Amino acid sequence: MMNNEGQVARDLANSKLIHASEVTLKSGKKTNMHTYPAHFYYALTDVNIKVHYQDGKEEVYKMKAAESGVSEPERPHTNQNIGNKTAEFLIVELKEHPYKAPKAK
């Protein structure tokens, strides 16, 4: 379990292939900088998250409870709950498909 000023990630399963966790992020709180391998996500509550990428770009993700999706590996970023309620979601990371930083030119 990780606690970062309003964020809790509870491990649900961990193997050579996957890492599954339940993530809770309180309203207004922000995660530390991190990456993800390819992953599946599932919203347990309505979610309104702003993603701040290390390169300065930002995106907003709004999901209703029970919405899900898949993502390619994610570059370094933080997540901020910009909604007015606690956001809860599941993430299943595929360890065999990690984020790989682009090679310098």
PDB file of C-alpha atoms in Angstrom:
ATOM      1  CA  MET A   1       0.000   0.000   0.000  1.00  0.00           C
ATOM      2  CA  MET A   2       1.272   3.467  -0.906  1.00  0.00           C
ATOM      3  CA  ASN A   3       0.067   6.652   0.711  1.00  0.00           C
ATOM      4  CA  ASN A   4       1.036   9.951  -0.885  1.00  0.00           C
ATOM      5  CA  GLU A   5      -0.927  12.837   0.630  1.00  0.00           C
ATOM      6  CA  GLY A   6      -4.367  11.670  -0.434  1.00  0.00           C
ATOM      7  CA  GLN A   7      -3.410   8.795  -2.723  1.00  0.00           C
ATOM      8  CA  VAL A   8      -3.628   5.153  -1.752  1.00  0.00           C
ATOM      9  CA  ALA A   9      -2.788   2.224  -4.035  1.00  0.00           C
ATOM     10  CA  ARG A  10      -3.811  -1.158  -2.652  1.00  0.00           C
ATOM     11  CA  ASP A  11      -2.186  -4.176  -4.296  1.00  0.00           C
ATOM     12  CA  LEU A  12      -4.734  -6.750  -5.460  1.00  0.00           C
ATOM     13  CA  ALA A  13      -2.476  -9.140  -7.385  1.00  0.00           C
ATOM     14  CA  ASN A  14       1.170  -9.309  -8.398  1.00  0.00           C
ATOM     15  CA  SER A  15       2.862 -11.896 -10.614  1.00  0.00           C
ATOM     16  CA  LYS A  16       5.544 -12.109 -13.289  1.00  0.00           C
ATOM     17  CA  LEU A  17       2.964 -10.964 -15.845  1.00  0.00           C
ATOM     18  CA  ILE A  18       0.702  -8.421 -14.136  1.00  0.00           C
ATOM     19  CA  HIS A  19       0.385  -5.996 -11.257  1.00  0.00           C
ATOM     20  CA  ALA A  20      -3.199  -5.124 -10.286  1.00  0.00           C
ATOM     21  CA  SER A  21      -4.054  -2.342  -7.861  1.00  0.00           C
ATOM     22  CA  GLU A  22      -6.997  -0.339  -6.602  1.00  0.00           C
ATOM     23  CA  VAL A  23      -6.135   3.367  -6.611  1.00  0.00           C
ATOM     24  CA  THR A  24      -7.865   6.058  -4.556  1.00  0.00           C
ATOM     25  CA  LEU A  25      -7.064   9.737  -5.156  1.00  0.00           C
ATOM     26  CA  LYS A  26      -8.780  12.388  -3.038  1.00  0.00           C
ATOM     27  CA  SER A  27     -10.186  15.543  -4.616  1.00  0.00           C
ATOM     28  CA  GLY A  28      -7.475  18.112  -5.378  1.00  0.00           C
ATOM     29  CA  LYS A  29      -4.601  15.702  -4.702  1.00  0.00           C
ATOM     30  CA  LYS A  30      -1.778  14.887  -7.113  1.00  0.00           C
ATOM     31  CA  THR A  31       0.399  11.791  -7.522  1.00  0.00           C
ATOM     32  CA  ASN A  32       4.184  11.727  -7.751  1.00  0.00           C
ATOM     33  CA  MET A  33       5.791  11.521 -11.202  1.00  0.00           C
ATOM     34  CA  HIS A  34       5.540   7.951 -12.547  1.00  0.00           C
ATOM     35  CA  THR A  35       5.190   5.822 -15.695  1.00  0.00           C
ATOM     36  CA  TYR A  36       2.984   2.837 -16.512  1.00  0.00           C
ATOM     37  CA  PRO A  37       3.558  -0.186 -18.689  1.00  0.00           C
ATOM     38  CA  ALA A  38       0.691  -1.063 -21.044  1.00  0.00           C
ATOM     39  CA  HIS A  39      -2.389  -1.406 -18.853  1.00  0.00           C
ATOM     40  CA  PHE A  40      -6.146  -1.882 -18.442  1.00  0.00           C
ATOM     41  CA  TYR A  41      -8.098   0.577 -16.279  1.00  0.00           C
ATOM     42  CA  TYR A  42     -11.613   0.479 -14.812  1.00  0.00           C
ATOM     43  CA  ALA A  43     -13.369   3.369 -13.051  1.00  0.00           C
ATOM     44  CA  LEU A  44     -15.024   2.396  -9.771  1.00  0.00           C
ATOM     45  CA  THR A  45     -16.411   5.939  -9.352  1.00  0.00           C
ATOM     46  CA  ASP A  46     -16.824   8.921 -11.652  1.00  0.00           C
ATOM     47  CA  VAL A  47     -13.301  10.176 -12.381  1.00  0.00           C
ATOM     48  CA  ASN A  48     -12.096  13.635 -13.472  1.00  0.00           C
ATOM     49  CA  ILE A  49      -8.294  13.510 -13.728  1.00  0.00           C
ATOM     50  CA  LYS A  50      -5.812  15.989 -15.202  1.00  0.00           C
ATOM     51  CA  VAL A  51      -2.620  14.335 -16.413  1.00  0.00           C
ATOM     52  CA  HIS A  52       0.498  16.536 -16.290  1.00  0.00           C
ATOM     53  CA  TYR A  53       3.212  15.069 -18.547  1.00  0.00           C
ATOM     54  CA  GLN A  54       6.887  15.680 -17.835  1.00  0.00           C
ATOM     55  CA  ASP A  55       7.215  17.363 -21.254  1.00  0.00           C
ATOM     56  CA  GLY A  56       4.686  20.045 -20.197  1.00  0.00           C
ATOM     57  CA  LYS A  57       1.639  18.716 -22.057  1.00  0.00           C
ATOM     58  CA  GLU A  58      -1.620  18.170 -20.180  1.00  0.00           C
ATOM     59  CA  GLU A  59      -4.757  16.115 -20.817  1.00  0.00           C
ATOM     60  CA  VAL A  60      -8.039  15.746 -18.936  1.00  0.00           C
ATOM     61  CA  TYR A  61      -9.730  12.354 -18.602  1.00  0.00           C
ATOM     62  CA  LYS A  62     -13.375  12.167 -17.544  1.00  0.00           C
ATOM     63  CA  MET A  63     -14.882   8.743 -16.966  1.00  0.00           C
ATOM     64  CA  LYS A  64     -18.133   7.532 -15.470  1.00  0.00           C
ATOM     65  CA  ALA A  65     -18.186   4.659 -12.989  1.00  0.00           C
ATOM     66  CA  ALA A  66     -17.891   1.288 -14.803  1.00  0.00           C
ATOM     67  CA  GLU A  67     -16.123   2.772 -17.859  1.00  0.00           C
ATOM     68  CA  SER A  68     -12.896   1.060 -18.837  1.00  0.00           C
ATOM     69  CA  GLY A  69     -10.131   1.156 -21.382  1.00  0.00           C
ATOM     70  CA  VAL A  70      -6.645   0.074 -22.329  1.00  0.00           C
ATOM     71  CA  SER A  71      -3.513   2.153 -22.751  1.00  0.00           C
ATOM     72  CA  GLU A  72      -0.118   1.773 -24.316  1.00  0.00           C
ATOM     73  CA  PRO A  73       2.844   2.398 -21.974  1.00  0.00           C
ATOM     74  CA  GLU A  74       2.618   5.893 -20.469  1.00  0.00           C
ATOM     75  CA  ARG A  75       5.491   8.406 -20.454  1.00  0.00           C
ATOM     76  CA  PRO A  76       6.400  10.173 -17.167  1.00  0.00           C
ATOM     77  CA  HIS A  77       3.432  12.032 -15.703  1.00  0.00           C
ATOM     78  CA  THR A  78       1.494  12.974 -12.581  1.00  0.00           C
ATOM     79  CA  ASN A  79      -2.266  12.605 -12.091  1.00  0.00           C
ATOM     80  CA  GLN A  80      -4.354  15.246 -10.337  1.00  0.00           C
ATOM     81  CA  ASN A  81      -7.948  14.677  -9.243  1.00  0.00           C
ATOM     82  CA  ILE A  82      -9.698  17.848 -10.441  1.00  0.00           C
ATOM     83  CA  GLY A  83     -13.137  16.499  -9.557  1.00  0.00           C
ATOM     84  CA  ASN A  84     -14.991  17.368  -6.369  1.00  0.00           C
ATOM     85  CA  LYS A  85     -15.129  13.757  -5.108  1.00  0.00           C
ATOM     86  CA  THR A  86     -12.601  11.024  -4.390  1.00  0.00           C
ATOM     87  CA  ALA A  87     -11.646   9.091  -7.558  1.00  0.00           C
ATOM     88  CA  GLU A  88     -11.340   5.303  -7.350  1.00  0.00           C
ATOM     89  CA  PHE A  89     -10.194   3.008 -10.142  1.00  0.00           C
ATOM     90  CA  LEU A  90      -8.525  -0.310 -10.875  1.00  0.00           C
ATOM     91  CA  ILE A  91      -5.316  -0.599 -12.892  1.00  0.00           C
ATOM     92  CA  VAL A  92      -3.931  -3.866 -14.264  1.00  0.00           C
ATOM     93  CA  GLU A  93      -0.377  -3.312 -15.526  1.00  0.00           C
ATOM     94  CA  LEU A  94       1.158  -5.666 -18.100  1.00  0.00           C
ATOM     95  CA  LYS A  95       4.745  -6.059 -16.933  1.00  0.00           C
ATOM     96  CA  GLU A  96       5.961  -7.447 -20.268  1.00  0.00           C
ATOM     97  CA  HIS A  97       5.176  -4.117 -21.971  1.00  0.00           C
ATOM     98  CA  PRO A  98       6.970  -1.420 -19.924  1.00  0.00           C
ATOM     99  CA  TYR A  99       7.447   2.231 -20.812  1.00  0.00           C
ATOM    100  CA  LYS A 100      10.673   2.765 -22.759  1.00  0.00           C
ATOM    101  CA  ALA A 101      12.042   6.287 -22.988  1.00  0.00           C
ATOM    102  CA  PRO A 102      12.797   7.436 -26.540  1.00  0.00           C
ATOM    103  CA  LYS A 103      16.456   7.307 -27.478  1.00  0.00           C
ATOM    104  CA  ALA A 104      18.236  10.670 -27.509  1.00  0.00           C
ATOM    105  CA  LYS A 105      18.941  12.045 -30.973  1.00  0.00           C
TER     106      LYS A 105
END
